[in-house]
mmCIF file of C-alpha atoms and ligand atoms in Angstrom:
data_model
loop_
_atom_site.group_PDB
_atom_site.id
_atom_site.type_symbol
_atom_site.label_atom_id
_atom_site.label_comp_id
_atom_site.label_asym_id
_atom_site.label_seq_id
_atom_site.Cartn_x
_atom_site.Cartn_y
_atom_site.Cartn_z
ATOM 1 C CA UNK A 172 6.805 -6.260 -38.794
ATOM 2 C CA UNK A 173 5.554 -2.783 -38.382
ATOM 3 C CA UNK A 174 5.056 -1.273 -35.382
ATOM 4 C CA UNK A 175 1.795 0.619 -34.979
ATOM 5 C CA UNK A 176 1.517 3.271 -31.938
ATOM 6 C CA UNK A 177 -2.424 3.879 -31.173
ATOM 7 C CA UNK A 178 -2.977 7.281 -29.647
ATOM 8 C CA UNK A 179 -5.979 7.504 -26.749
ATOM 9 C CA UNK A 180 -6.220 11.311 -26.517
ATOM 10 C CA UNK A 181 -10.229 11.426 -27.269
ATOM 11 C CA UNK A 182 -12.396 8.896 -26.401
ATOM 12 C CA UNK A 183 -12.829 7.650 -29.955
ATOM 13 C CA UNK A 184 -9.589 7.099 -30.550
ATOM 14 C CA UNK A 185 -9.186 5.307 -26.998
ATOM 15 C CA UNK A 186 -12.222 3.102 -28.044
ATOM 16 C CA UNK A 187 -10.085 2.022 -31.150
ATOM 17 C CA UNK A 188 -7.019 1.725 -29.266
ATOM 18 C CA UNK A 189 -8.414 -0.894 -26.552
ATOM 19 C CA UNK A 190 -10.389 -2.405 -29.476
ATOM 20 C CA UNK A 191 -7.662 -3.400 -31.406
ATOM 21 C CA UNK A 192 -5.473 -4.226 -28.239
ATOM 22 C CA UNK A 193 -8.176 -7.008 -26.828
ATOM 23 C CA UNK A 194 -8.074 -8.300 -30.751
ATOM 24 C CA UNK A 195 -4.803 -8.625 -31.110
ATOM 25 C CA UNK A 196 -4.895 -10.311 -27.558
ATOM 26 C CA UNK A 197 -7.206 -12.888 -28.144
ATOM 27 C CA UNK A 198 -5.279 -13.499 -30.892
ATOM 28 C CA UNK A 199 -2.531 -14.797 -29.205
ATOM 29 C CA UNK A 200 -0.404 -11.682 -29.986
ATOM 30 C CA UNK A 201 1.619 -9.691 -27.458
ATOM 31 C CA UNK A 202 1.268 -5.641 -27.524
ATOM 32 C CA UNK A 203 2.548 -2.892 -25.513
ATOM 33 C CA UNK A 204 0.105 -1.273 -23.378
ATOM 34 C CA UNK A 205 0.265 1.877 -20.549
ATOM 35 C CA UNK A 206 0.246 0.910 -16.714
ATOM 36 C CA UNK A 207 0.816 3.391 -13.770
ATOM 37 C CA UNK A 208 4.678 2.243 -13.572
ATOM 38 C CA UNK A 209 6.119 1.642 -16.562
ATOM 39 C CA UNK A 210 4.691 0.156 -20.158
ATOM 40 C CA UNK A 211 4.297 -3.415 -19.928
ATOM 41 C CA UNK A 212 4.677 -5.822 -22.900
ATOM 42 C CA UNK A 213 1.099 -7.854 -22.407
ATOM 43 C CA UNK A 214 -0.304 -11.207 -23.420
ATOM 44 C CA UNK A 215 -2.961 -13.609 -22.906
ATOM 45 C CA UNK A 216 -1.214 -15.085 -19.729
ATOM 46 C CA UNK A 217 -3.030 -18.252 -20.242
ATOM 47 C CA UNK A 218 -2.449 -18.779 -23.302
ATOM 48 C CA UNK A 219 1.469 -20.501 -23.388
ATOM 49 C CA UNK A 220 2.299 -19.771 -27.186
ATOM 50 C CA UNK A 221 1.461 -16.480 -26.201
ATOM 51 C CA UNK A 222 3.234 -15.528 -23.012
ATOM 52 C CA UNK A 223 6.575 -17.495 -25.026
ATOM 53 C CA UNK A 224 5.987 -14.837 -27.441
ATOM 54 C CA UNK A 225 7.019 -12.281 -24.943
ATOM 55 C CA UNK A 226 10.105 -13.763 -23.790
ATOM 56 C CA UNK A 227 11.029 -14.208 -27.262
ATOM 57 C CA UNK A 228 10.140 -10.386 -28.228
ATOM 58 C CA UNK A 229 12.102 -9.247 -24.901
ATOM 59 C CA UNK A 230 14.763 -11.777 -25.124
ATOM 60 C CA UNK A 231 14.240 -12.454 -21.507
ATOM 61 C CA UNK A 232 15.958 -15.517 -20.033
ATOM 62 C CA UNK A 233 13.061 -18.252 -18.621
ATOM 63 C CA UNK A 234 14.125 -18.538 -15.356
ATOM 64 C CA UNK A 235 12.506 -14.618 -15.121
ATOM 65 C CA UNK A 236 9.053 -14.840 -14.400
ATOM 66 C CA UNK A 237 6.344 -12.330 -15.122
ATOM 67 C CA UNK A 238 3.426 -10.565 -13.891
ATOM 68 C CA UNK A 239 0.297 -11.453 -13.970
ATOM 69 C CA UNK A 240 -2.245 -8.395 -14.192
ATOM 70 C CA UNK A 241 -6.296 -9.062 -13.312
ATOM 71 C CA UNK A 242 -9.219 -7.140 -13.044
ATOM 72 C CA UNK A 243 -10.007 -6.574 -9.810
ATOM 73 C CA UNK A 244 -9.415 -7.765 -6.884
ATOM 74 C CA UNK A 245 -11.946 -10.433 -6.652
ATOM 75 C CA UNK A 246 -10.764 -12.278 -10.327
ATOM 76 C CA UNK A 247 -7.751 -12.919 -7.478
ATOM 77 C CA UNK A 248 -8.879 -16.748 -7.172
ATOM 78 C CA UNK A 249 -8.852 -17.695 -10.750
ATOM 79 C CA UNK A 250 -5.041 -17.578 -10.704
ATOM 80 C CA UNK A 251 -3.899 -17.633 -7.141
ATOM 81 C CA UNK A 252 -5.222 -19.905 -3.969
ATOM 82 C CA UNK A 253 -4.576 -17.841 -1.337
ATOM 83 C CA UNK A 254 -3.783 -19.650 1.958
ATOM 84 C CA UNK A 255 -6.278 -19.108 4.828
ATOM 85 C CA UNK A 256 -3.745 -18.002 7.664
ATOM 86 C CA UNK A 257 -3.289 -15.161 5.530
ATOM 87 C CA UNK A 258 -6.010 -14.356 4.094
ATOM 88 C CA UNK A 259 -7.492 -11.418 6.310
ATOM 89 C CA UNK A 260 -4.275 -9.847 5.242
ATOM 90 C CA UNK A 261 -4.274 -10.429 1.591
ATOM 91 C CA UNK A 262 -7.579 -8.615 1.716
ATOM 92 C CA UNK A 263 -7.016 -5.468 3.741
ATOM 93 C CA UNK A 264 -3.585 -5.536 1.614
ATOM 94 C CA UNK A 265 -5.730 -5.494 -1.450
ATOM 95 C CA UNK A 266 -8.216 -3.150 -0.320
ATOM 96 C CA UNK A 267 -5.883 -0.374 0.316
ATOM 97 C CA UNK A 268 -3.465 -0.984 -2.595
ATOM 98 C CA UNK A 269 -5.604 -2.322 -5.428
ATOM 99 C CA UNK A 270 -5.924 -1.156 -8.001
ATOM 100 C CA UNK A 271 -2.097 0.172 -7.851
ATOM 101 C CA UNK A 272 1.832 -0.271 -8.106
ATOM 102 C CA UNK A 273 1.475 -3.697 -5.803
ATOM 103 C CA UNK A 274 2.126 -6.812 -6.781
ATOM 104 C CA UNK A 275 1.611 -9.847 -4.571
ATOM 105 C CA UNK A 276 3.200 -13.093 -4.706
ATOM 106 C CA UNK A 277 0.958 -16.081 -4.277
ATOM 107 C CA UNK A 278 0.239 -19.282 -4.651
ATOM 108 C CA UNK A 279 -0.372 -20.535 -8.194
ATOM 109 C CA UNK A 280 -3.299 -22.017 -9.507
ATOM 110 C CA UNK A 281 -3.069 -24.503 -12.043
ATOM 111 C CA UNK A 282 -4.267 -22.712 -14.467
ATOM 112 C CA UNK A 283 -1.536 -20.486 -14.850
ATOM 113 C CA UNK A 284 1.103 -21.866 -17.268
ATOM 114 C CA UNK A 285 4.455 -22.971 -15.978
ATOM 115 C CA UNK A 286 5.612 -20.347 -18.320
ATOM 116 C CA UNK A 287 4.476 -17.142 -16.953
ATOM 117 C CA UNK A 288 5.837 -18.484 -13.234
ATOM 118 C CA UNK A 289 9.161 -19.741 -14.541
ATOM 119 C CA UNK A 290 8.380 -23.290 -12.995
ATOM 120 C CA UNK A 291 7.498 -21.617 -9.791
ATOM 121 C CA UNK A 292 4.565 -23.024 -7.172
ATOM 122 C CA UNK A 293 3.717 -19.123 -6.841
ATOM 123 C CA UNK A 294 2.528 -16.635 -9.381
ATOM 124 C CA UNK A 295 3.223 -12.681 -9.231
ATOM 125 C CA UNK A 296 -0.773 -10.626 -8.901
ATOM 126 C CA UNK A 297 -1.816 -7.330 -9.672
ATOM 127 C CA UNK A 298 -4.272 -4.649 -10.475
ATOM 128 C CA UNK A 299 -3.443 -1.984 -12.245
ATOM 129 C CA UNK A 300 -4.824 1.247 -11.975
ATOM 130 C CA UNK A 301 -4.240 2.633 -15.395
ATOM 131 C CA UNK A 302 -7.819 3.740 -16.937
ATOM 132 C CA UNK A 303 -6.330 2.182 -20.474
ATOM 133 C CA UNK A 304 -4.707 -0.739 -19.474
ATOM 134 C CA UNK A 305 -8.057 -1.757 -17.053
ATOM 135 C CA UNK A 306 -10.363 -1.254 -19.927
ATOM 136 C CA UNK A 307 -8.216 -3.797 -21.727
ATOM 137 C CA UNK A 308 -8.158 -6.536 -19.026
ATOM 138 C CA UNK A 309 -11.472 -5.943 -18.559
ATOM 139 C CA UNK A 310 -12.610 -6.372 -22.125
ATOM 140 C CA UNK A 311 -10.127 -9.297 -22.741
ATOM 141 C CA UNK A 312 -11.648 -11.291 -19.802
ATOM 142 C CA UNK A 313 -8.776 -12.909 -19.259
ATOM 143 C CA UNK A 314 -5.838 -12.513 -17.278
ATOM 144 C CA UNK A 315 -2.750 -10.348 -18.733
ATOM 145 C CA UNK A 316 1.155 -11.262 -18.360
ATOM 146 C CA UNK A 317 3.148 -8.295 -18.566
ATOM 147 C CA UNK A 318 6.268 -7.572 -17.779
ATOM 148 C CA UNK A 319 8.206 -4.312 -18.744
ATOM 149 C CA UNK A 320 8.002 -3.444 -22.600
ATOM 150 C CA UNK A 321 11.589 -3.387 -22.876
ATOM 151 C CA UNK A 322 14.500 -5.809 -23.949
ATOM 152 C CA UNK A 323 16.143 -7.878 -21.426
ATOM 153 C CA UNK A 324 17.995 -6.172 -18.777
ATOM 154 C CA UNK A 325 17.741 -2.580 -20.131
ATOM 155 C CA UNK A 326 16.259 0.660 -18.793
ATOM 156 C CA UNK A 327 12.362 0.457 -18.374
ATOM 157 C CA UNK A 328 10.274 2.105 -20.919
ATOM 158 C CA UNK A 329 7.479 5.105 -19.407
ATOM 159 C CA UNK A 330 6.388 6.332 -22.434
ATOM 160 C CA UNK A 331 5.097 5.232 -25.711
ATOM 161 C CA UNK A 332 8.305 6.566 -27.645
ATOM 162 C CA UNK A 333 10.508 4.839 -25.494
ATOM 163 C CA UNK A 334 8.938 1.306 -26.050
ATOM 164 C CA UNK A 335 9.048 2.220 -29.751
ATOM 165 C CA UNK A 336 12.804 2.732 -29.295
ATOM 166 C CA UNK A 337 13.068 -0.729 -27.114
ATOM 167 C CA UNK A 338 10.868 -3.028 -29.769
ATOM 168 C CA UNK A 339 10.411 -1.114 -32.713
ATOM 169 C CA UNK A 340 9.437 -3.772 -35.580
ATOM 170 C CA UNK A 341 9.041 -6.405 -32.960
ATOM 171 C CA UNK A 342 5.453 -6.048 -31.758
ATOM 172 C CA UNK A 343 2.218 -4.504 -34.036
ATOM 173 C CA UNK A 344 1.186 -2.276 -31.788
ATOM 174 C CA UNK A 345 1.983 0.333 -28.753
ATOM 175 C CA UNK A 346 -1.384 1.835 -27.160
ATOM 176 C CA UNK A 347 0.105 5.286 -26.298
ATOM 177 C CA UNK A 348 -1.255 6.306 -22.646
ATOM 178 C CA UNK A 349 1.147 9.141 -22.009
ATOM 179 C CA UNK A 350 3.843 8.922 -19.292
ATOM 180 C CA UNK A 351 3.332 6.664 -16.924
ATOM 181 C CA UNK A 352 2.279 8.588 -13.781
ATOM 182 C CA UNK A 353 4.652 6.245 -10.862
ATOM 183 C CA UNK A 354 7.329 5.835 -13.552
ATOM 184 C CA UNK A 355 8.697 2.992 -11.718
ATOM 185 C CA UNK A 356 7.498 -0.719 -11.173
ATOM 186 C CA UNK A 357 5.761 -2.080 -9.055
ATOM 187 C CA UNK A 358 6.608 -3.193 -5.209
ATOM 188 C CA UNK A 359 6.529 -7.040 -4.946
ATOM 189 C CA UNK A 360 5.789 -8.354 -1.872
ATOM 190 C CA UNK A 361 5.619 -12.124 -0.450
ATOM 191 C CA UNK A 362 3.414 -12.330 2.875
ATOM 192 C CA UNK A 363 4.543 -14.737 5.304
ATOM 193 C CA UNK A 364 1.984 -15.893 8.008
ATOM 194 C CA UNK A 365 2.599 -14.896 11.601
ATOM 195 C CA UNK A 366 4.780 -17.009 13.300
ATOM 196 C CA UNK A 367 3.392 -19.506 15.575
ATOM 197 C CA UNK A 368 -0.065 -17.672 13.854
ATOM 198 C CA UNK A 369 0.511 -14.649 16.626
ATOM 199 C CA UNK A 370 1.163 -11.379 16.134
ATOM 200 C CA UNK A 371 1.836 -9.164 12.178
ATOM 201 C CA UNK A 372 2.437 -11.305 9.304
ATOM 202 C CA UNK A 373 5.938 -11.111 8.135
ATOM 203 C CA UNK A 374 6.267 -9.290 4.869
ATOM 204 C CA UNK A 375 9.156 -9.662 2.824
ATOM 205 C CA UNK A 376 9.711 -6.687 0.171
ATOM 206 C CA UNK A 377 11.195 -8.358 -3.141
ATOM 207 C CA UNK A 378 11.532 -5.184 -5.350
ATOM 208 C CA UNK A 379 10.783 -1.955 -3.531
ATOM 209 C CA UNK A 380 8.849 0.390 -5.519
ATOM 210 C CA UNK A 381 5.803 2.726 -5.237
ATOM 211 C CA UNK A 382 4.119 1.770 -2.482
ATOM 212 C CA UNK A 383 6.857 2.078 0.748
ATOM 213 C CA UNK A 384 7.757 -0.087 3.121
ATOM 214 C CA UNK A 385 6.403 2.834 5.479
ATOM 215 C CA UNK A 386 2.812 2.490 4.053
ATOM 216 C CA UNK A 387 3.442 -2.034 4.576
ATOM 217 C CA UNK A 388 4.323 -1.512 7.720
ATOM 218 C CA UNK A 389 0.843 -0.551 9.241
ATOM 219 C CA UNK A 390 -0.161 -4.084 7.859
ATOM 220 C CA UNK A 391 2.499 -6.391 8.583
ATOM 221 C CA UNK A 392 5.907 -6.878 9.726
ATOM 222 C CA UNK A 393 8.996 -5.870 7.413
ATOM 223 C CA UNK A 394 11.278 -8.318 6.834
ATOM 224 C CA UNK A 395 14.755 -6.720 6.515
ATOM 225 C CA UNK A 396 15.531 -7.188 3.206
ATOM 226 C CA UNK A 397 18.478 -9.018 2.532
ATOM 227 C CA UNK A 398 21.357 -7.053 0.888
ATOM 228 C CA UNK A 399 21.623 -7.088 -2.950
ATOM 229 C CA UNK A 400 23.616 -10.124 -4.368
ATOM 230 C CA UNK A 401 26.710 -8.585 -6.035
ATOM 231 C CA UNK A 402 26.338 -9.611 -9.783
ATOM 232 C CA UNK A 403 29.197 -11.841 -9.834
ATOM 233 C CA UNK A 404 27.863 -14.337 -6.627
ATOM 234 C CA UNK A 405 26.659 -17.686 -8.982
ATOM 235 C CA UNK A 406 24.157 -18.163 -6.148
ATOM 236 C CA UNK A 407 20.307 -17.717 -7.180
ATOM 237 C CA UNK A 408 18.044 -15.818 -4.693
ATOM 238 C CA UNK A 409 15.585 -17.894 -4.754
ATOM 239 C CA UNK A 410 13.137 -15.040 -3.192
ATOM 240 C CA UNK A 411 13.085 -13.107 -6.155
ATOM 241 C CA UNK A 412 14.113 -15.072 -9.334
ATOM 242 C CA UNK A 413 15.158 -13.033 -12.420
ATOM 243 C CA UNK A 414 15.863 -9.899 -9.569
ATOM 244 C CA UNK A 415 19.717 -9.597 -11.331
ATOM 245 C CA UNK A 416 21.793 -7.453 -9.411
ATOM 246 C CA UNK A 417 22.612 -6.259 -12.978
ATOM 247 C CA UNK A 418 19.092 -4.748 -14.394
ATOM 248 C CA UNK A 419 17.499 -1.334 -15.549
ATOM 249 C CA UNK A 420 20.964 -0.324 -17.115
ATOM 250 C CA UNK A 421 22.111 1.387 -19.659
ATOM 251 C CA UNK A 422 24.288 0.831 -22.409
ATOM 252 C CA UNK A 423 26.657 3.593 -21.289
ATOM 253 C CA UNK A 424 28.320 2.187 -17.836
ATOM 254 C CA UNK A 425 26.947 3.790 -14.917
ATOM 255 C CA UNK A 426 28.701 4.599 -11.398
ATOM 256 C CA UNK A 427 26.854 5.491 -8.269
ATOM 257 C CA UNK A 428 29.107 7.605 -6.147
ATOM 258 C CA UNK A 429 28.161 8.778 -2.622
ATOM 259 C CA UNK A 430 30.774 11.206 -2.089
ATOM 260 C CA UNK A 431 31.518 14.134 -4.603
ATOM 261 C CA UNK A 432 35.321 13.717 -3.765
ATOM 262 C CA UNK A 433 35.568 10.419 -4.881
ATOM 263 C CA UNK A 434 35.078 11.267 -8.604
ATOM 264 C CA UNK A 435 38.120 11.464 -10.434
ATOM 265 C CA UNK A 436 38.010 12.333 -14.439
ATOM 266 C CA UNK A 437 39.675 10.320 -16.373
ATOM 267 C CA UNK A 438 41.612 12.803 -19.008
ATOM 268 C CA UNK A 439 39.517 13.025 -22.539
ATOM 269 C CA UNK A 440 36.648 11.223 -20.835
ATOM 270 C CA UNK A 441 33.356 12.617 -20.956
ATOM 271 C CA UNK A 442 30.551 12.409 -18.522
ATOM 272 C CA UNK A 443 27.310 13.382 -17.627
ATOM 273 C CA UNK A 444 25.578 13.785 -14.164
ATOM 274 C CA UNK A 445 22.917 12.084 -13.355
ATOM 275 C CA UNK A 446 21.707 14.563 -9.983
ATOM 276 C CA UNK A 447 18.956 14.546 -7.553
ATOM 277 C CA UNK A 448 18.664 18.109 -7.036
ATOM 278 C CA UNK A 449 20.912 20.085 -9.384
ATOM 279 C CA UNK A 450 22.105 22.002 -6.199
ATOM 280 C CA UNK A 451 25.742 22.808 -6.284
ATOM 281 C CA UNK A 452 25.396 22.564 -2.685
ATOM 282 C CA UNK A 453 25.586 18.840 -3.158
ATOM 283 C CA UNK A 454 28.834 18.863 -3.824
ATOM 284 C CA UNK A 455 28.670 17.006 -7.332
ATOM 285 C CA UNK A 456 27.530 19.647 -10.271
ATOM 286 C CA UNK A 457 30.627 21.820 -9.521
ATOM 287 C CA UNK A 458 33.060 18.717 -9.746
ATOM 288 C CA UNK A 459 33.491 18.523 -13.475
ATOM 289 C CA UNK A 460 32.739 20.395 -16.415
ATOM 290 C CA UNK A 461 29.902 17.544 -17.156
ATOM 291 C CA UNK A 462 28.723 17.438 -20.812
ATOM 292 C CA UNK A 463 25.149 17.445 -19.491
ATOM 293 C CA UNK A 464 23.830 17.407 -16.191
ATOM 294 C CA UNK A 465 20.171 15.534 -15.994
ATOM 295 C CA UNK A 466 18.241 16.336 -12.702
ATOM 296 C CA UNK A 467 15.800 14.019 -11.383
ATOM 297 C CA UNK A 468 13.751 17.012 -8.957
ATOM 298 C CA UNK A 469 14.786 20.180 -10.206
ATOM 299 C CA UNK A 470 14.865 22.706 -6.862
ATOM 300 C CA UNK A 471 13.392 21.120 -4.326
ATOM 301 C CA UNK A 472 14.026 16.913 -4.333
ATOM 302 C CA UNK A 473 11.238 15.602 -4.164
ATOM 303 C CA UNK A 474 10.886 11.805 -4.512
ATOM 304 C CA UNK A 475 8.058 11.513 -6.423
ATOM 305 C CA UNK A 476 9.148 13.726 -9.079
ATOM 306 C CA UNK A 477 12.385 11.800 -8.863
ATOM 307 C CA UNK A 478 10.725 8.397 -9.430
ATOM 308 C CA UNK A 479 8.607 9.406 -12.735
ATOM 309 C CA UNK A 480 11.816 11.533 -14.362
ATOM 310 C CA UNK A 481 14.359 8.695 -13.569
ATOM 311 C CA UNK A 482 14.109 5.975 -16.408
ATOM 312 C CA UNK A 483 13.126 8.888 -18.872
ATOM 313 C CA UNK A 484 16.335 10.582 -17.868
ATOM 314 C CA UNK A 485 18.396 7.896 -17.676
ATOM 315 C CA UNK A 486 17.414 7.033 -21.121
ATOM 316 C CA UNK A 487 18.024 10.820 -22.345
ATOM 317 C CA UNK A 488 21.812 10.448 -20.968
ATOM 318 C CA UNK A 489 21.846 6.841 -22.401
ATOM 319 C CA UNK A 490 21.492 8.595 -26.127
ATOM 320 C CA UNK A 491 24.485 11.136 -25.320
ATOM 321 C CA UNK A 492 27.711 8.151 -26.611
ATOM 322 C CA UNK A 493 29.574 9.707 -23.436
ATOM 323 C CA UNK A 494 32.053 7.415 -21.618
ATOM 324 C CA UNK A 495 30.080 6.974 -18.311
ATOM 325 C CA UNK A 496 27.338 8.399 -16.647
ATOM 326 C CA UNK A 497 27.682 9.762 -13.086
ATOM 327 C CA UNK A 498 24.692 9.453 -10.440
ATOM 328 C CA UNK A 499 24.396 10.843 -6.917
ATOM 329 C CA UNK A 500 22.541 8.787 -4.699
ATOM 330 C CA UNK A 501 19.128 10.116 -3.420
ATOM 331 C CA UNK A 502 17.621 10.362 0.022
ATOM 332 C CA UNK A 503 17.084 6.896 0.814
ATOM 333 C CA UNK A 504 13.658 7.066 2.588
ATOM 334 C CA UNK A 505 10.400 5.577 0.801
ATOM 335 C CA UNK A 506 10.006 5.797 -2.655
ATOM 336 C CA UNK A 507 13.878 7.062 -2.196
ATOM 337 C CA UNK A 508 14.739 3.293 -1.784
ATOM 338 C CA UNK A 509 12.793 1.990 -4.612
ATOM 339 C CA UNK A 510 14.941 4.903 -6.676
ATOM 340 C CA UNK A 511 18.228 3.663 -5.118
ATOM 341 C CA UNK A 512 17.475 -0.249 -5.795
ATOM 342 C CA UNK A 513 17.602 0.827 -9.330
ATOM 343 C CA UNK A 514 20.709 2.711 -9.227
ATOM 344 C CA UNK A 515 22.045 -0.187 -7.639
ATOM 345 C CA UNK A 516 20.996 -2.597 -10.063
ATOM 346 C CA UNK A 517 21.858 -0.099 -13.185
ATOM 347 C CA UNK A 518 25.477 0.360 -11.650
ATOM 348 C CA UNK A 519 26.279 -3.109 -10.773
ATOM 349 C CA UNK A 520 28.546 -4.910 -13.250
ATOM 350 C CA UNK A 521 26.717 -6.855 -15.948
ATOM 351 C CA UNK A 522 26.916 -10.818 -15.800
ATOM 352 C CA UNK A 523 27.516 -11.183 -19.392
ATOM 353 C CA UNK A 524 29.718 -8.335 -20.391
HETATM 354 P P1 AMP B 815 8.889 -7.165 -14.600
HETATM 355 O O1 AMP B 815 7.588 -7.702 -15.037
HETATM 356 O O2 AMP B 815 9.847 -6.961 -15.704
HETATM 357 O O3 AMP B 815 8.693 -5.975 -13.719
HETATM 358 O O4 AMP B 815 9.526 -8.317 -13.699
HETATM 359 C C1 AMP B 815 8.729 -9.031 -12.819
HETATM 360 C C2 AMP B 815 9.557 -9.491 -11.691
HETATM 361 O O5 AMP B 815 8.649 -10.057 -10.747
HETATM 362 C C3 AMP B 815 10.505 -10.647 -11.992
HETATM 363 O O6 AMP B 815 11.747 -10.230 -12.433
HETATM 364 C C4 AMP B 815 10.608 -11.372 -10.653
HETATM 365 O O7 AMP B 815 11.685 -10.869 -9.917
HETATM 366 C C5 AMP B 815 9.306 -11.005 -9.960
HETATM 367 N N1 AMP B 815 8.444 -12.196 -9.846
HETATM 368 C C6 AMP B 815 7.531 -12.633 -10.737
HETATM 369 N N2 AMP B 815 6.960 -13.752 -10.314
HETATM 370 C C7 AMP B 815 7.512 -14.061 -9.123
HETATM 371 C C8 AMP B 815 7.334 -15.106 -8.188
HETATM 372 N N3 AMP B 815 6.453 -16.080 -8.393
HETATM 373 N N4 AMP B 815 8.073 -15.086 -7.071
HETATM 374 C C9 AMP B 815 8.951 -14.077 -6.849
HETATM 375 N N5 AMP B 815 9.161 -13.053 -7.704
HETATM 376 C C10 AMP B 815 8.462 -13.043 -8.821
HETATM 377 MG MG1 MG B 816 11.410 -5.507 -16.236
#
């Protein structure tokens, strides 16, 4: 199959782009298509041949389910019932967030095939706020499931060429929407009703992303998350199914090292850095004659900046064939702990070596 990529730099050739996305949707196909976090890998999510389609073209296990992406906030009932203790939250949650990089878990309603929830009672909901990808939902008039546009396990895909790289001659067509602008996904979040119905709803933070636990917390209470299950632990979370401790990662093996001091070269090695800052004053670029240091904020760290440049980095060092990749950790503060979950996850030993 050839793989088409759709530009949407004028708005005639982002008319043709959505155009041919909604046909190809309605068709049962699955395409790639620009959101605010990454590229997601969308289909009809109602439609089961479909949404099998994209576990087949991502060779994703089925025990990982998938986001569903609506409209707007108000096409929330045609796939989720949500319950009435916590419904005043779900709506000042949606309010502020939606559309954007939140995605709600909820119970399912039956319309929603067993498929896109892995077999689960509750369904993952969001709105996304990319002008492209909104267009298309709209049009379509149906609900999309997408999850990331890339194979199983590997790093997440923020720009059309990367897809391309992740599925090339597996899907028709990419609709190019530039770099995505959060460059990580979303922030899933359960609600839990208040206990004994008094006080905050508890919220419990599946996959930290871009919106913070410190922008939650006005609306709820944070649920200390519970510390990531090393990858060998045969135990499922049954929280957050498909949440692998081993995810995002590259081919190349990646460590996460906290201290400078506690890299040691391995003789005729070679390694790149993977740094937050690029200061020396960190204590990691002067460690090693690296064969290319990649810097998530250049100068001044700032998180933001971090979060878009990280999976496009990753991926740059990813292309090098070095023996390992090196990464300083990152302030772990807001969007600083959705950046660290991934390091985390990309670092962690893989299940199936
Ligand atoms: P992706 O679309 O690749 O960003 O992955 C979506 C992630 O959402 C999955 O890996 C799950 O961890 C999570 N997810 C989807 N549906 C549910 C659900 N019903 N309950 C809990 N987590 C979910
Ligand atoms: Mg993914």
């Amino acid at each position: 199959m050839e793989t088409l990529i759709l530009p949407t730099d004028s708005s005639e050739l982002a008319k043709e782009a959505v155009n041919q996305a909604i046909a190809r949707l309605r068709n049962g196909e699955v395409v790639a298509l620009p959101t605010e976090t990454v590229y997601g890998l969308a289909a009809d999510a109602l439609n089961p041949e479909a949404v099998a389609r994209i576990f087949a073209t991502k060779e994703r296990p089925l025990f990982d389910p998938l986001i569903v992406h609506i409209r707007r906030a108000d096409a929330l009932a045609t796939v989720a019932a949500v319950p009435g203790e916590i419904e005043k939250e779900i709506n000042r949650l949606t309010q502020e967030f939606w559309p954007g990089p939140l995605t709600l878990i909820l119970p399912k309603q039956p319309v929603v095939p067993d498929l896109v929830t892995a077999g689960l009672p509750t369904v993952a909901v969001r709105v996304s706020a990319h002008p492209i990808f909104s267009r298309i939902v709209r049009g379509l008039e149906r609900p999309i499931a997408a999850p990331s546009a890339n194979r199983f396990g590997r790093i997440s895909p923020t720009s059309a060429s990367a897809v391309l790289e992740e599925l090339n001659g597996r899907i028709p067509l990419i609709v190019d929407g530039g770099a995505c602008s959060c460059g990580l996904e979303s922030t899933i979040l359960r609600v839990e009703p208040a206990p004994e119905g008094k006080g905050k709803p508890l919220f419990h933070i599946l996959r930290p992303g871009p919106v913070t636990a410190d922008q939650l917390k006005e609306f709820g209470k944070i649920v200390k998350p519970r510390p990531p299950r090393p990858a060998e632990s045969p135990a499922p979370n049954p929280e957050a199914p498909g949440m692998l401790a081993s995810h995002y990662a590259p081919a190349t093996p990646l460590r996460l090292l906290h201290r400078p001091e506690d890299f040691l070269p391995a003789p005729g090695k070679r390694y790149a850095l993977l740094s937050y800052r690029g200061d020396p004053k960190d204590g990691f670029v002067d460690r090693h004659d690296w064969e290319e240091i990649a810097i998530l904020s250049p100068g001044a760290g700032k998180l933001p900046e971090a979060a878009v440049r990280f999976f496009f980095l990753l991926r740059q060092l990813d292309r090098l064939g070095i023996d390992e990749i090196i990464a300083e950790p990152v302030t772990e503060v807001g969007l600083g702990q959705a950046i660290m979950d991934r390091l985390r996850r990309a670092s962690a030993r893989k299940l199936d070596p």
